[in-house]
GROMACS .gro file of C-alpha atoms in nm:
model
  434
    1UNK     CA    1  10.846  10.085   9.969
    2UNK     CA    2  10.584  10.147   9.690
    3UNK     CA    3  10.198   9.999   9.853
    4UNK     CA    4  10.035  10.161   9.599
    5UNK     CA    5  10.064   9.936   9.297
    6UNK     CA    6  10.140   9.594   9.281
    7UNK     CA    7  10.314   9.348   8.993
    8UNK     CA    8   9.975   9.229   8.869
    9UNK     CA    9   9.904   9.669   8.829
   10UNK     CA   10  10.200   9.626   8.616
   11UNK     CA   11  10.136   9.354   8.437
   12UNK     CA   12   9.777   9.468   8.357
   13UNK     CA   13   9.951   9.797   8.154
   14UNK     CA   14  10.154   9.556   7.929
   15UNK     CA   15   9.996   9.524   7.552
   16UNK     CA   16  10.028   9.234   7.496
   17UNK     CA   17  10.209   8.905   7.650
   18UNK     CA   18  10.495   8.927   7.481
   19UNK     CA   19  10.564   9.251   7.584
   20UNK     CA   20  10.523   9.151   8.009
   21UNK     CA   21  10.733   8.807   7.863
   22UNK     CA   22  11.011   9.059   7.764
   23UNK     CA   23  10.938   9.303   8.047
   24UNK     CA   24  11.084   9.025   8.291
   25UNK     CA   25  11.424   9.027   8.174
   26UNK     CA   26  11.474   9.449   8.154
   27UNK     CA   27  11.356   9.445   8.541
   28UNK     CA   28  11.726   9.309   8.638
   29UNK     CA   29  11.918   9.595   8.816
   30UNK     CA   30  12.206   9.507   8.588
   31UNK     CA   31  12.010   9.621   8.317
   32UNK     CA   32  12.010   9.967   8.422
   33UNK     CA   33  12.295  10.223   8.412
   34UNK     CA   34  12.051  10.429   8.675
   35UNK     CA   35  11.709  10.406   8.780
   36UNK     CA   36  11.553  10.607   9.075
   37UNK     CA   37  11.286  10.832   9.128
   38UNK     CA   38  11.317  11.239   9.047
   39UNK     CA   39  11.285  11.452   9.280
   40UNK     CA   40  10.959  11.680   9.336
   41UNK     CA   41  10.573  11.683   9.368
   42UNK     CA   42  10.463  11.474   9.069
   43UNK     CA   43  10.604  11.105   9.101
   44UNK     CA   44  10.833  11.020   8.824
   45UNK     CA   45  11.047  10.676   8.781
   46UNK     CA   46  11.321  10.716   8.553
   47UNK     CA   47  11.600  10.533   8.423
   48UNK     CA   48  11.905  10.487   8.147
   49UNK     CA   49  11.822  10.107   8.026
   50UNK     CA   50  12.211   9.927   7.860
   51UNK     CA   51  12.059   9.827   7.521
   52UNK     CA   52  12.268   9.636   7.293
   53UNK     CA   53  12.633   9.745   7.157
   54UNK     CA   54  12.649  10.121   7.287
   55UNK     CA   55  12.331  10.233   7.284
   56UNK     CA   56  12.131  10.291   7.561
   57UNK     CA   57  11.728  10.460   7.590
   58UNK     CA   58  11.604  10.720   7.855
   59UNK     CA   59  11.310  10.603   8.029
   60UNK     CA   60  11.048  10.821   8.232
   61UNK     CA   61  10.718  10.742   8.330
   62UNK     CA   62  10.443  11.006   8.552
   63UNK     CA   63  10.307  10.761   8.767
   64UNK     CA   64  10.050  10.986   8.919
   65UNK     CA   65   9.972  11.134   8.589
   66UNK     CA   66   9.583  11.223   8.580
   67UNK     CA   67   9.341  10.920   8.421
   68UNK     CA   68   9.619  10.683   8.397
   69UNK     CA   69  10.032  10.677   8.393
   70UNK     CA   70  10.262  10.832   8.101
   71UNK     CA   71  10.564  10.678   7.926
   72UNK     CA   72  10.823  10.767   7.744
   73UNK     CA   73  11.121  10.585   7.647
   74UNK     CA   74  11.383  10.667   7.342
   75UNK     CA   75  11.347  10.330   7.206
   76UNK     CA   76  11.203  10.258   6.838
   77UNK     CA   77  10.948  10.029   6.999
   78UNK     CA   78  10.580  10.110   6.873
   79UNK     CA   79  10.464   9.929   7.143
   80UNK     CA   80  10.296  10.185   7.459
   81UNK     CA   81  10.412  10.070   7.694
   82UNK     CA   82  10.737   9.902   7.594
   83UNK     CA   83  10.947   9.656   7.751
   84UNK     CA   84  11.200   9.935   7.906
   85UNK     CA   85  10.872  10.109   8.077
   86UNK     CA   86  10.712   9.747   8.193
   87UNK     CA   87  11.076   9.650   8.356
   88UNK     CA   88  11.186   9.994   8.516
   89UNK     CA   89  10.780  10.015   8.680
   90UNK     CA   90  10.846   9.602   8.790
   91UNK     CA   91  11.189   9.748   8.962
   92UNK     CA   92  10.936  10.065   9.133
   93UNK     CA   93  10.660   9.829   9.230
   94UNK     CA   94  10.934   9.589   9.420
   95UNK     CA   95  11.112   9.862   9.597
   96UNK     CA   96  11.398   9.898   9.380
   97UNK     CA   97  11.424  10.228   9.344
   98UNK     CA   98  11.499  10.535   9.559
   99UNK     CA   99  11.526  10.920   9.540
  100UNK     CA  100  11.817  11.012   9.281
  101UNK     CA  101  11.964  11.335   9.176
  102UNK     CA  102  11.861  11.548   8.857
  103UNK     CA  103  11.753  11.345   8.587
  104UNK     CA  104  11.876  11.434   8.182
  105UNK     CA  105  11.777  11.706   8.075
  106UNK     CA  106  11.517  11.587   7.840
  107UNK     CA  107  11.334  11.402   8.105
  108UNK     CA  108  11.299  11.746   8.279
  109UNK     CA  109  11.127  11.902   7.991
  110UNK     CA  110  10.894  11.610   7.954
  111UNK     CA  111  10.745  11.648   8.271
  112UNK     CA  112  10.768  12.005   8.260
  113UNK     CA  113  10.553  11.985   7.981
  114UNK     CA  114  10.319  11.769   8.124
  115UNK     CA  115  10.263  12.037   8.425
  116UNK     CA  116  10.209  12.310   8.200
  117UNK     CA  117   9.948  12.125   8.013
  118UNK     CA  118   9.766  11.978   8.368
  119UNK     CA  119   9.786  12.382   8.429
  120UNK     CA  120   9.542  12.472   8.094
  121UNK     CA  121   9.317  12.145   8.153
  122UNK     CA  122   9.129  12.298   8.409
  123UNK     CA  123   8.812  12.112   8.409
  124UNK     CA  124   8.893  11.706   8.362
  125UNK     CA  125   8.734  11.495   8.112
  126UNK     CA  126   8.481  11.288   8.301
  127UNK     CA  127   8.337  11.136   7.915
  128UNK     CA  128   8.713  11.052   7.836
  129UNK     CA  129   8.767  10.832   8.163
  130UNK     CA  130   8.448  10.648   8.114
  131UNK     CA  131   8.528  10.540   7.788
  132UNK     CA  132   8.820  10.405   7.890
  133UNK     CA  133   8.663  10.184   8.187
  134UNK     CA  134   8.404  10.077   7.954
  135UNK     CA  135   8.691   9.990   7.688
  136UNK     CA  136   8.877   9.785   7.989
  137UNK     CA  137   8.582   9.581   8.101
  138UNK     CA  138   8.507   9.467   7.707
  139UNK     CA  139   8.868   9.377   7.667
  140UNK     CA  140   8.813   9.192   8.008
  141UNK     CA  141   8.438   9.022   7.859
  142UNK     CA  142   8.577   8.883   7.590
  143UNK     CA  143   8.865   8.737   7.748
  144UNK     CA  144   8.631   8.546   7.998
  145UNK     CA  145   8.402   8.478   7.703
  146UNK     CA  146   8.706   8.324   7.521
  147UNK     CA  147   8.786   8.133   7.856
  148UNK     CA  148   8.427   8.000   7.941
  149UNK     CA  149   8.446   7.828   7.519
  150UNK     CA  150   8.815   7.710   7.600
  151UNK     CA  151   8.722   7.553   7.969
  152UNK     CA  152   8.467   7.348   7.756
  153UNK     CA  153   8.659   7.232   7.479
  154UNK     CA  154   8.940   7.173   7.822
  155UNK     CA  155   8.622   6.915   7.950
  156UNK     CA  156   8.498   6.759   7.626
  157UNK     CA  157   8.802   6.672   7.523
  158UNK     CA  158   8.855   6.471   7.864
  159UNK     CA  159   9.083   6.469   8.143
  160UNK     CA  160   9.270   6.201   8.105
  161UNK     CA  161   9.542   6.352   7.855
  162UNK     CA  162   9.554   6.655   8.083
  163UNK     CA  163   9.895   6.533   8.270
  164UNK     CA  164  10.095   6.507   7.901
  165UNK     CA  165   9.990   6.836   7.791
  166UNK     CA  166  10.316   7.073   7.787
  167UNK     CA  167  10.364   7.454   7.884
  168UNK     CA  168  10.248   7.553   7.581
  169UNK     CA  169   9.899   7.420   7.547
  170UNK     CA  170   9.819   7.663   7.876
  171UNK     CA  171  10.047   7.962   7.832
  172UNK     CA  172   9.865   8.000   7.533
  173UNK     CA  173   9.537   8.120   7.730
  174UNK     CA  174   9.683   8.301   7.992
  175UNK     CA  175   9.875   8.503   7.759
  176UNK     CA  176   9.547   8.596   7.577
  177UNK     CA  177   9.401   8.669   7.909
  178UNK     CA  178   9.728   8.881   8.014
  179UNK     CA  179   9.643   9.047   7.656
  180UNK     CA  180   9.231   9.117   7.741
  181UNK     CA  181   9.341   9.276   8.076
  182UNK     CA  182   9.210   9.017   8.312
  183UNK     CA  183   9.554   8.946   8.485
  184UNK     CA  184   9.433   8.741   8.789
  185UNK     CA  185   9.212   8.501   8.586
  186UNK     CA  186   9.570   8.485   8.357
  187UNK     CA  187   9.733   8.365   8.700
  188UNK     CA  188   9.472   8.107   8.758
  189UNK     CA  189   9.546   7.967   8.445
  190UNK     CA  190   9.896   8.014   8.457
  191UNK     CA  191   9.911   7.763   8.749
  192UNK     CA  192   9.721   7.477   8.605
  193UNK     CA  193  10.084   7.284   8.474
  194UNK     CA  194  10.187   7.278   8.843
  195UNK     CA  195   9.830   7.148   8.987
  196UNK     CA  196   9.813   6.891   8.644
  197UNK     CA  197  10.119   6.768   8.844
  198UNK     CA  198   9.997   6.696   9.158
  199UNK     CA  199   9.944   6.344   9.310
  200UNK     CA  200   9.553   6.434   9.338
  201UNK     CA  201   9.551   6.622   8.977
  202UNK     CA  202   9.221   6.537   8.875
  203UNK     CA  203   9.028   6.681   9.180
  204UNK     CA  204   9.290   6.988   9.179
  205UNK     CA  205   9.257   7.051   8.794
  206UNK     CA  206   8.854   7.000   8.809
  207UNK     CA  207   8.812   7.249   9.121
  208UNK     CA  208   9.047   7.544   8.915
  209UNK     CA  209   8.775   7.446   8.598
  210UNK     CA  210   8.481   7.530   8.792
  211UNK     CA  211   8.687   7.841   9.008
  212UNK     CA  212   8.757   8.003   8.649
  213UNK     CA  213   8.402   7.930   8.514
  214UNK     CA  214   8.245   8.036   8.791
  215UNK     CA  215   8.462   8.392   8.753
  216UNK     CA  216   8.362   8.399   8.400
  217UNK     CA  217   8.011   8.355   8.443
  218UNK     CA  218   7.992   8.562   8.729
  219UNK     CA  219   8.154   8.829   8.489
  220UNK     CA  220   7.904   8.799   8.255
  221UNK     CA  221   7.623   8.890   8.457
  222UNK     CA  222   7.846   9.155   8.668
  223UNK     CA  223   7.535   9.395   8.619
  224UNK     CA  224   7.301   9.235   8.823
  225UNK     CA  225   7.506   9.121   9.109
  226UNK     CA  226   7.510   9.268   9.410
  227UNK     CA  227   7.821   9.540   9.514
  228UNK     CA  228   7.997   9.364   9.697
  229UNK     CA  229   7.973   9.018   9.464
  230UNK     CA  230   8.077   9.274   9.154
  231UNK     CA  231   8.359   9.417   9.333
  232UNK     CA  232   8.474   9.043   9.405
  233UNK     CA  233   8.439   8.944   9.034
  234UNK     CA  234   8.638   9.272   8.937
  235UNK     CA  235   8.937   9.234   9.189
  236UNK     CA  236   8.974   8.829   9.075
  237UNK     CA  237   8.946   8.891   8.705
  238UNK     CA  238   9.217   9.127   8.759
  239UNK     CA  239   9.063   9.467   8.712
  240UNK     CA  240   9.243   9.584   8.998
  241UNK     CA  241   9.141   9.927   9.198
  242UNK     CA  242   9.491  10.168   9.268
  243UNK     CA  243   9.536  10.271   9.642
  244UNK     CA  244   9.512  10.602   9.480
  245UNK     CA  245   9.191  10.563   9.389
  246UNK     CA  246   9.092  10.437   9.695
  247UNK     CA  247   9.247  10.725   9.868
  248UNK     CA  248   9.078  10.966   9.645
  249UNK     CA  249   8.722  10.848   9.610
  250UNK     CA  250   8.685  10.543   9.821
  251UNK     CA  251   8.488  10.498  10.199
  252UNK     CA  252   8.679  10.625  10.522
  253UNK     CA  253   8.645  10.479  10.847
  254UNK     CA  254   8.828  10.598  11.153
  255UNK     CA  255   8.899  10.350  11.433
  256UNK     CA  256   9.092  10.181  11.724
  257UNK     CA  257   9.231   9.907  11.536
  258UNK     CA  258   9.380   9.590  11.707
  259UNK     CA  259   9.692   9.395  11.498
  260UNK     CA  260   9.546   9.088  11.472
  261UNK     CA  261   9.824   8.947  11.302
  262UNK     CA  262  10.025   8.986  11.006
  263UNK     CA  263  10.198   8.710  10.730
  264UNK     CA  264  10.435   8.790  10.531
  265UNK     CA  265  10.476   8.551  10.187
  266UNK     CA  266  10.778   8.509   9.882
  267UNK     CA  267  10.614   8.458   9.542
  268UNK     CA  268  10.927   8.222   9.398
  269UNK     CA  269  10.838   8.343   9.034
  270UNK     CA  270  10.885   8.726   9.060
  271UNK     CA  271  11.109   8.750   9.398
  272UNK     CA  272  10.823   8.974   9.493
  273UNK     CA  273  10.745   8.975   9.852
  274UNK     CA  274  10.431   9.030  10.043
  275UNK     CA  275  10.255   9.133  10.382
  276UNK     CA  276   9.902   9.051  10.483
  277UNK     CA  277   9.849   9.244  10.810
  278UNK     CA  278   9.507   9.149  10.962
  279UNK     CA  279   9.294   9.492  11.142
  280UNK     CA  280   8.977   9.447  11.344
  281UNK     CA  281   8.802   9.782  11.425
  282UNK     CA  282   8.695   9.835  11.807
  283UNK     CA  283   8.384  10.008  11.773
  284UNK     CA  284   8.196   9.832  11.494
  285UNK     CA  285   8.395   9.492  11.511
  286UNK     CA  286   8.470   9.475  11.129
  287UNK     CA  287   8.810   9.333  11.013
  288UNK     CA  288   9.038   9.432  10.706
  289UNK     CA  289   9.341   9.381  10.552
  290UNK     CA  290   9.621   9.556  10.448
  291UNK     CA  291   9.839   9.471  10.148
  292UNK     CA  292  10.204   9.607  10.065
  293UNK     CA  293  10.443   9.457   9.803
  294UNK     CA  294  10.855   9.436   9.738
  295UNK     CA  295  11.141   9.304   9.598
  296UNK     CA  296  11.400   9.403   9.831
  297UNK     CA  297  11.396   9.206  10.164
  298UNK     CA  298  11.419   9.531  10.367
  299UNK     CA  299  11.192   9.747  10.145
  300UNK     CA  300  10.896   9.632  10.332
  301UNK     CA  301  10.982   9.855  10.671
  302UNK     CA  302  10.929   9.692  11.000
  303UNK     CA  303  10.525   9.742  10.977
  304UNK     CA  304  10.298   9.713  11.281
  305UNK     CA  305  10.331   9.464  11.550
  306UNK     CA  306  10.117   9.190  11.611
  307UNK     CA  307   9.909   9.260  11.924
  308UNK     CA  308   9.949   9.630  11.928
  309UNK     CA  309   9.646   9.856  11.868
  310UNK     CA  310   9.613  10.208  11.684
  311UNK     CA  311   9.433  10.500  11.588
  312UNK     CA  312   9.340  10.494  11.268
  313UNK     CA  313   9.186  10.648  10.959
  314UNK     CA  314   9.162  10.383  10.603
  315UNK     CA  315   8.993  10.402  10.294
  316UNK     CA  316   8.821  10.113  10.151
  317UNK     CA  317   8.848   9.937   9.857
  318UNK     CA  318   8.532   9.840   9.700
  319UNK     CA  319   8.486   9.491   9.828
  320UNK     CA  320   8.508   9.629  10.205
  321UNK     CA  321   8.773   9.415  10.321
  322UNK     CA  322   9.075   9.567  10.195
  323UNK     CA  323   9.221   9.899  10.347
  324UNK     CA  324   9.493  10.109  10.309
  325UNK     CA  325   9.635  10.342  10.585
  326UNK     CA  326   9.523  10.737  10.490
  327UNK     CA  327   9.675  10.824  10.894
  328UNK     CA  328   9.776  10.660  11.199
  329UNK     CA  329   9.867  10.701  11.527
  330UNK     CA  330  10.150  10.622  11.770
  331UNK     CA  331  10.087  10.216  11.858
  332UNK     CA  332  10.002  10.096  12.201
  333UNK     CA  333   9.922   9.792  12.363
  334UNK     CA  334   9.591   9.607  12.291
  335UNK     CA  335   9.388   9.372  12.523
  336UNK     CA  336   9.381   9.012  12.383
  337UNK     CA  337   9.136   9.030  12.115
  338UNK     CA  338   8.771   8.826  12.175
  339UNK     CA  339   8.752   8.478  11.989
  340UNK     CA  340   8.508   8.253  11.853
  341UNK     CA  341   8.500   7.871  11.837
  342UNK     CA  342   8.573   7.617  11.568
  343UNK     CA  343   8.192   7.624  11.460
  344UNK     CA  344   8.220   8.066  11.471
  345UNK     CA  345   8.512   8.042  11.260
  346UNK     CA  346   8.391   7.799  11.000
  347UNK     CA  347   8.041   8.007  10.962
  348UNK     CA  348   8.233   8.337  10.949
  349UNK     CA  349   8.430   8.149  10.662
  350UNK     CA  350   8.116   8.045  10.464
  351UNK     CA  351   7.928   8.402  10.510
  352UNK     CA  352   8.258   8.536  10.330
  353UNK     CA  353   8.220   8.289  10.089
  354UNK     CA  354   7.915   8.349   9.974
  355UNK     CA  355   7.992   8.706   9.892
  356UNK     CA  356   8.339   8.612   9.693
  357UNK     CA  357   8.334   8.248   9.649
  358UNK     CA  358   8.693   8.264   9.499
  359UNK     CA  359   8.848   8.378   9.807
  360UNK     CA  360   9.170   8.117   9.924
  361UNK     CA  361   9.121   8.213  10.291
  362UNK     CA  362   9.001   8.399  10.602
  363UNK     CA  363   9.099   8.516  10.912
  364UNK     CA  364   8.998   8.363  11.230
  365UNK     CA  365   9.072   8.436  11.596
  366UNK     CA  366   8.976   8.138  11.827
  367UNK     CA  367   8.915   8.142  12.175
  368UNK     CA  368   9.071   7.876  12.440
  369UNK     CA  369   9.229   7.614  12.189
  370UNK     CA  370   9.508   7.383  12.245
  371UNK     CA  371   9.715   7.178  12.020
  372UNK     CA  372   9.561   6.801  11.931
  373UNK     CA  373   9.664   6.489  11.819
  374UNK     CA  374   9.508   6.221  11.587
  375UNK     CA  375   9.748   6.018  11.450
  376UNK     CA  376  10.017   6.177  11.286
  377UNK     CA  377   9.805   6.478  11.214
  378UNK     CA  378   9.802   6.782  11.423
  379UNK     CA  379   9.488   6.967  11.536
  380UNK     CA  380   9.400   7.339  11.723
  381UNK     CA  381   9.106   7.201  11.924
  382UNK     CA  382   8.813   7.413  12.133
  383UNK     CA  383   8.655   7.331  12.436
  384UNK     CA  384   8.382   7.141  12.253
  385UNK     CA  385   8.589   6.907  12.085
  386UNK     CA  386   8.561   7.110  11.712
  387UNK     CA  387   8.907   7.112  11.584
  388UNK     CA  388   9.087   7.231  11.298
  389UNK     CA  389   9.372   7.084  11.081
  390UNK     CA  390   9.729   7.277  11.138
  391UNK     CA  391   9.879   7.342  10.809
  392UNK     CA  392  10.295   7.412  10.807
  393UNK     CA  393  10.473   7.493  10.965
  394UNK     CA  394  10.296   7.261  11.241
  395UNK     CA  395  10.252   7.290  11.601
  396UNK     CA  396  10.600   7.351  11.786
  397UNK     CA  397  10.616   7.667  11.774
  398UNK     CA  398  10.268   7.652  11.898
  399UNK     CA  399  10.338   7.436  12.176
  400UNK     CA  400  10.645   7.589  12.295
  401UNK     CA  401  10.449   7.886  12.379
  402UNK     CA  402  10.131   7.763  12.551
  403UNK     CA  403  10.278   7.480  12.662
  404UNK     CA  404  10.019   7.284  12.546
  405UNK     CA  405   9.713   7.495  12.769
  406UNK     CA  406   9.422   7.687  12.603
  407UNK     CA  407   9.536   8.053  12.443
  408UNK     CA  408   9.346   8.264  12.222
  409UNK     CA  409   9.511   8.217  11.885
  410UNK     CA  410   9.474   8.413  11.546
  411UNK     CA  411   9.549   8.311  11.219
  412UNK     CA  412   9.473   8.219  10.810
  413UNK     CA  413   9.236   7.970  10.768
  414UNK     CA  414   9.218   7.793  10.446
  415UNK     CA  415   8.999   7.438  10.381
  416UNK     CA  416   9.349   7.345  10.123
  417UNK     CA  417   9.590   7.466  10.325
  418UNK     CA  418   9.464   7.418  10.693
  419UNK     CA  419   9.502   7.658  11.013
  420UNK     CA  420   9.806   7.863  11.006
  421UNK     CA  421   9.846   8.020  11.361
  422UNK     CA  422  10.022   8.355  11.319
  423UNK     CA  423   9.966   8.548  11.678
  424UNK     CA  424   9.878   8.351  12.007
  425UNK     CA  425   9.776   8.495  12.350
  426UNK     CA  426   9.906   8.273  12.616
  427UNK     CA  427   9.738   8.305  12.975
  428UNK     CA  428   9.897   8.549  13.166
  429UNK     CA  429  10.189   8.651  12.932
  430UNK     CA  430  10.234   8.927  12.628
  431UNK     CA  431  10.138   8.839  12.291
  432UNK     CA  432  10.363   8.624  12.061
  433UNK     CA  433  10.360   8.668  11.707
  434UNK     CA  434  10.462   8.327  11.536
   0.00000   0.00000   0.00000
């Protein structure tokens, strides 16, 4: 399992659209002749890609390459990376590929040649990485600048044609997005045919106008916004941060750390699959996520258990509430976690808000709720009376559990989607992950 990079880290190398268009197609395993990665200290993906008629290229890329990955690839493409690179990293990112035996010869030498050089470059170039983050972040402005003129013309022209506009009219922005590096405001955008669709289109289409020009303004003034409000604007425009970045320079906090609970979600358009699991920290209370991505049903791993606690040490990625694991202990039991009410959990949500108002959802863990009612609408009621609405799969599993008394219960909260319960504590019995 790679939890390093994801698809969008992927995407965000390709030069252009057409390039991640094509890139799709050479990430099918029957594409390759081999693919794997070669054995050793540096971390190399390589691969013999079935071109057409006989032919075939070599593929290798240095994924932990200093300042930024290397490619190389026998094709005649002029394009860095090409297609052959983008589709064997898409196969690494979803867990595609494992340890192989030597590699050809000439991939060898490559990287041999890249260790001898690391070996002379004693001192790094400091100057040469910041021109390439300040290169990144104006290809990212004036995508967002380009956005903010094309949500207007999207408004003046009206709304009321937005429902017979094909494919086209919005592939044509997100591809120019995909192109100016800002791969999540690309997805955004991407997504607008399916909401233009929707039985409630005009409030769905309207609320993803203001979401992107909110991003894009937000972008704009990125300099005078507070850290954690810049790191927010970064991470949704799609200027993602590595793990091994975070693992090199980012903030380490060692904990007891209580699985809260963990999801674990399909994206139907890549086959990628993913795991939220949810951490809160014993000693200073603060809660994080962890993130890990794949293909393969099984690359994933069995991951922690819902309701188990461990010893911990993660690194931080700049908006504080994503971690990844630098060391862990053996997991143990945990006692059932404290919980707020409806009210907590609806303030928690806003305070998060306000520091990345594009975030879908949150995490809450409420205290002595049951399953309610009201209508033909179901409900996860507190003692006061505060309830809030159950989103899919509904309550049985729920109730079957509890049996309908008061249990602490954790899970995503969302103000689209509704309550998703994902662990629940009955009284007097072990912990149930849903």
């Amino acid at each position: 399992m790679n939890d390093r990079w994801s698809i969008d880290d992927v995407r965000g190398l390709a030069p252009d659209a057409s390039s991640w268009k094509a890139a799709r197609k050479t990430s099918a395993a029957d594409a390759w002749q081999y693919a794997g990665l070669l054995p050793g200290e540096a971390l190399v993906v390589w691969g013999e890609f079935r071109g057409s008629g006989d032919r075939s290229y070599t593929v290798a890329v240095h994924v932990d390459a200093e300042e930024a990955p290397a490619y190389k690839c026998s094709c005649p493409s002029r394009k860095t990376p090409c297609k052959h690179v983008l589709g064997l990293l898409a196969r690494w990112v979803g867990g595609e590929l494992s340890e192989t035996g030597e590699a050809p010869e000439r991939v060898g030498r490559w990287i041999n040649r890249r260790a001898a050089n690391r070996a002379r470059r004693a001192v790094p170039d400091p100057a040469r990485a910041e021109a390439t983050r300040r290169e990144r972040d104006r290809a990212v402005a004036e995508g967002l600048a380009e956005l903010s003129l094309w949500l207007r013309d999207q408004v003046e022209s009206g709304l009321s044609g937005v429902p017979g506009r094909d494919y086209a009219h919005w592939d044509r922005m997100a591809e120019r997005l995909v192109d100016a590096k800002a791969a999540g405001a690309a997805a955004l955008v991407s997504e607008l045919p399916a909401l233009a669709r929707h039985r409630d289109w005009p409030t769905r289409v309207l609320e993803r106008f203001a979401y992107l020009h909110l991003l894009a303004e937000a972008h704009r003034v990125r300099e005078h916004l507070p850290d954690g409000l810049r790191a927010a604007v970064h991470t949704r425009a799609g200027v993602s941060t590595r793990t091994d970045e975070v693992l090199a320079s980012g903030e380490r906090t060692t904990d007891t750390w209580t699985v809260l609970a963990r999801n674990e979600t399909s994206d139907p358009a890549t086959g990628v699959k993913s795991r939220r699991v949810w951490l809160r920290g014993r000693t200073h209370g603060c809660t994080v996520m962890t993130l890990a991505h794949a293909r393969e049903p099984d690359a994933l791993g069995p991951g922690p258990t819902s309701g188990t606690e461990i010893e911990a040490e993660l690194a931080l990625y700049p908006d504080r509430r994503r971690a990844t694991e630098v060391s862990t202990g053996a997991p143990g039991p945990a006692p059932v976690p404290p919980g707020s009410t409806v009210a907590g959990a609806l303030d928690n949500h806003a305070a998060q808000l306000a520091e990345d108002p594009w975030m879908h959802g949150s995490l809450a863990v409420l205290a002595r709720v049951v399953p309610a009612r009201r209508g033909e609408d179901w409900y996860l009621a507190d003692r006061s009376g505060d309830a809030l609405p159950l989103g899919t799969p509904g309550p049985w599993k729920l109730l079957a559990v509890t049996g309908g008394r008061p249990a602490t219960v954790a899970g995503e909260w969302s103000p689209r989607d509704g309550f998703t319960p994902l662990t629940v504590w009955p009284q007097d019995a072990p912990t149930v992950p849903l």
